[in-house]
Short mmCIF file of C-alpha atoms in Angstrom, two decimals:
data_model
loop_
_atom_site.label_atom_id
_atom_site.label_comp_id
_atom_site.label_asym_id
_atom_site.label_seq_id
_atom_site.Cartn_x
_atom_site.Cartn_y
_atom_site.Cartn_z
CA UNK A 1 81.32 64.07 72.34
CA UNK A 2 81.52 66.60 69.59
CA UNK A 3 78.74 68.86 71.11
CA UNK A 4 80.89 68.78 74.33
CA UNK A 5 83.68 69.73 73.70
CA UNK A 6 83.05 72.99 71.86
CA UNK A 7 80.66 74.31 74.77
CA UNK A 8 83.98 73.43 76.96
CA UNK A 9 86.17 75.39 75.08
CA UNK A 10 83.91 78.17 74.80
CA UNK A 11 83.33 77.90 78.67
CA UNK A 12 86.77 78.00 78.70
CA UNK A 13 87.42 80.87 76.98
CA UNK A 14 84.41 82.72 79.11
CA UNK A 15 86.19 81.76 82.15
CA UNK A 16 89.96 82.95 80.93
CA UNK A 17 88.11 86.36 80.00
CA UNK A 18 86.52 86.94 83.02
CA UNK A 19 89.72 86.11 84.88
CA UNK A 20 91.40 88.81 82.55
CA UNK A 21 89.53 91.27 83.11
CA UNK A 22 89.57 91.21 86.95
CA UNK A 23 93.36 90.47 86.86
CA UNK A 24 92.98 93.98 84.36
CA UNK A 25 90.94 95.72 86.62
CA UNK A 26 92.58 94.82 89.87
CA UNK A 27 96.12 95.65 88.31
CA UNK A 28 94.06 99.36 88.03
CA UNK A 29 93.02 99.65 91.47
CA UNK A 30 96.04 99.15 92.69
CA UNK A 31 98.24 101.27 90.61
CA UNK A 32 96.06 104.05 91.34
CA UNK A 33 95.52 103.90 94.94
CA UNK A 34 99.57 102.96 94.99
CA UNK A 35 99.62 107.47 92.96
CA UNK A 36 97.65 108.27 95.75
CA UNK A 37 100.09 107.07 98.03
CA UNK A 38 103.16 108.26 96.16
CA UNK A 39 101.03 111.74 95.82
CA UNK A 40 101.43 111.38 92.29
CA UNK A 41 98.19 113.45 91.92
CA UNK A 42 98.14 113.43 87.97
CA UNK A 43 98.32 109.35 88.03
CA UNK A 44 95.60 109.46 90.21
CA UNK A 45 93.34 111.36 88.58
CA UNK A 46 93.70 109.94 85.38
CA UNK A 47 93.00 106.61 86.75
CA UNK A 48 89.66 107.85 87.74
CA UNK A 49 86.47 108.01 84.97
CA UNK A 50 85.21 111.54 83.77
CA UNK A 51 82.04 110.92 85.28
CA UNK A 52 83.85 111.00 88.68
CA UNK A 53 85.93 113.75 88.38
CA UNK A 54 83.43 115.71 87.57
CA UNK A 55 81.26 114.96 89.91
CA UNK A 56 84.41 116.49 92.24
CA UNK A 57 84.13 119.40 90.52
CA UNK A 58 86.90 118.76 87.52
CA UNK A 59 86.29 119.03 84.16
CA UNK A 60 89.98 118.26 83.43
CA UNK A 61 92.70 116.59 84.56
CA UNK A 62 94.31 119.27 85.99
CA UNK A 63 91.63 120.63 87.63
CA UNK A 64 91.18 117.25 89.53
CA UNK A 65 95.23 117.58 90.23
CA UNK A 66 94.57 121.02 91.85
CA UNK A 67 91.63 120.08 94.13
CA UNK A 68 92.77 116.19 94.92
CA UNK A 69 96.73 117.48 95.71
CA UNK A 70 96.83 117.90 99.47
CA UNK A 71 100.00 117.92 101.83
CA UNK A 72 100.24 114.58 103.83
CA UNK A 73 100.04 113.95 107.36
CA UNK A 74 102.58 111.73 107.59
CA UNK A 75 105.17 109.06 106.39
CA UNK A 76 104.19 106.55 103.97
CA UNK A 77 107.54 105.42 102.92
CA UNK A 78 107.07 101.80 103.52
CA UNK A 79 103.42 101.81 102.79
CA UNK A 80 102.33 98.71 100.97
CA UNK A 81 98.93 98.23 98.67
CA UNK A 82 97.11 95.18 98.38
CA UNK A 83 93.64 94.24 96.28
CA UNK A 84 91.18 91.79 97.24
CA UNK A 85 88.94 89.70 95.31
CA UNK A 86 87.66 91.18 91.93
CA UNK A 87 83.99 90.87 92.31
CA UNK A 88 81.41 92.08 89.11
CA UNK A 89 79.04 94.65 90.53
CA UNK A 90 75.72 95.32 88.35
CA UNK A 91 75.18 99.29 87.93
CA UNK A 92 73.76 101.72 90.64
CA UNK A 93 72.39 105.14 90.46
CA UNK A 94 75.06 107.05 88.35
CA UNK A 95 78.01 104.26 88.62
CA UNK A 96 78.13 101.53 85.43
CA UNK A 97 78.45 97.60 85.67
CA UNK A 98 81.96 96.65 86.29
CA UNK A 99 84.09 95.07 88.63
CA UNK A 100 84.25 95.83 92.82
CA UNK A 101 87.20 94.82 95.04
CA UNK A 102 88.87 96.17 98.56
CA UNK A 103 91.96 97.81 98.49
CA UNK A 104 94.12 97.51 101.87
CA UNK A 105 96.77 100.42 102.24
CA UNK A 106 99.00 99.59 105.05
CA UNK A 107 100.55 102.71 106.14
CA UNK A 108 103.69 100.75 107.25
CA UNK A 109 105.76 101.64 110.40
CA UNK A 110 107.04 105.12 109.49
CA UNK A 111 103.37 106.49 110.30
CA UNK A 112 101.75 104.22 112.63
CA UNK A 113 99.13 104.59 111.59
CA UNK A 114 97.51 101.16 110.81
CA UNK A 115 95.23 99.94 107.64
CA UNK A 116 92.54 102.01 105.23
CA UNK A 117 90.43 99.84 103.45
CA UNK A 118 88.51 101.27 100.47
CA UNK A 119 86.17 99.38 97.98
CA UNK A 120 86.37 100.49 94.71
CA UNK A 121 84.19 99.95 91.27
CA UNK A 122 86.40 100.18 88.50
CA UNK A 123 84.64 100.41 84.73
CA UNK A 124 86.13 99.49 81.58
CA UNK A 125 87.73 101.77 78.70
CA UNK A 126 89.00 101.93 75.80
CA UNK A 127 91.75 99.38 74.78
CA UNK A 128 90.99 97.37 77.93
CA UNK A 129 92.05 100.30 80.14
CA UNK A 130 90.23 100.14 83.56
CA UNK A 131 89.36 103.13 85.47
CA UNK A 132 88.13 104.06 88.98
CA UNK A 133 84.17 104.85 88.96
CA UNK A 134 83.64 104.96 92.58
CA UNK A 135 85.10 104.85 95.96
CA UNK A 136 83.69 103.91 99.09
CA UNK A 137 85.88 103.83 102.88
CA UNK A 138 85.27 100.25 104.53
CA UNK A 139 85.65 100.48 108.51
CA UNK A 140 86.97 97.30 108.83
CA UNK A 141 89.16 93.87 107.81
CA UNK A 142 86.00 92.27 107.80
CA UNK A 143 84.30 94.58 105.26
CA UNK A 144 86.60 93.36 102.56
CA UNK A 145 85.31 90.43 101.21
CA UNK A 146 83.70 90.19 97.69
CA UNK A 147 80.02 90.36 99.26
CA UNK A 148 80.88 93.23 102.11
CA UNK A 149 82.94 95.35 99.01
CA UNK A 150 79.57 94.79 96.86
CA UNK A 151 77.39 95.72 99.19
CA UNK A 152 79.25 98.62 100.38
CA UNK A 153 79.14 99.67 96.17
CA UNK A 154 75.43 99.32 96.30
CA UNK A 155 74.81 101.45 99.22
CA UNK A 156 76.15 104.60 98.11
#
């Protein structure tokens, strides 16, 4: 019984971790597809890693403000922003290990215009920040589950 119960706690502890960091991570996802939506172009790019903004062509923040900040098409007043299931993806190609999951934007009914669904790879930071590695446009509902949003991360 004393063997046990240390390996439980420890499990424990793995498993409270792991559930912290995708809470973490997810929190991240949303808050910075939620700047995209509010056009808040200098949330939004700070939410995303170095290595992708530069691979946009920034090499600062405001650079990435400048090329990312577009008028919208539309109303998104009542949009709303949902995450999926926080999934761990292994690296690919230039991305790092970290964590997948779908983000739904519903556009609401000022714009008509339906759901986007995006999977995203978000990498850790410093002081448990989470940032935005990689983006990927789903087609579909049925992409968003943890295995379609992996995939999806591995494909491109």
């Amino acid at each position: 019984m004393a063997v046990t119960l240390p390996l439980v706690g420890c499990g424990d502890d793995a498993n409270g971790e792991i559930k912290e960091r995708a809470a973490a991570a997810s929190e991240a996802a949303r808050t910075y597809q939620q700047a995209s939506v509010d056009q808040d172009w200098k949330t939004a790019c700070e939410a995303r890693t170095e290595r992708l903004r530069r691979s946009w062509g920034a090499d600062t923040i405001a650079q990435c403000v400048e090329i990312t900040s577009v008028p919208r098409i539309g109303n998104y007043s009542d949009a709303r922003v949902s995450t999926g299931e926080a999934v761990e993806v292994k690296a690919f190609g230039p991305h790092p290990a970290g964590i997948g999951l779908s983000v739904t934007l519903d556009s609401g009914t000022a714009s008509r215009g339906g759901a986007f669904y995006t999977a995203l790879r978000l990498v850790p930071g410093e002081h448990g920040k989470w940032f935005v590695d990689q983006a990927v446009n789903l087609a579909e509902a049925k992409d968003t589950d943890s295995e379609a949003v992996r995939a999806a991360l591995n494909r491109k």
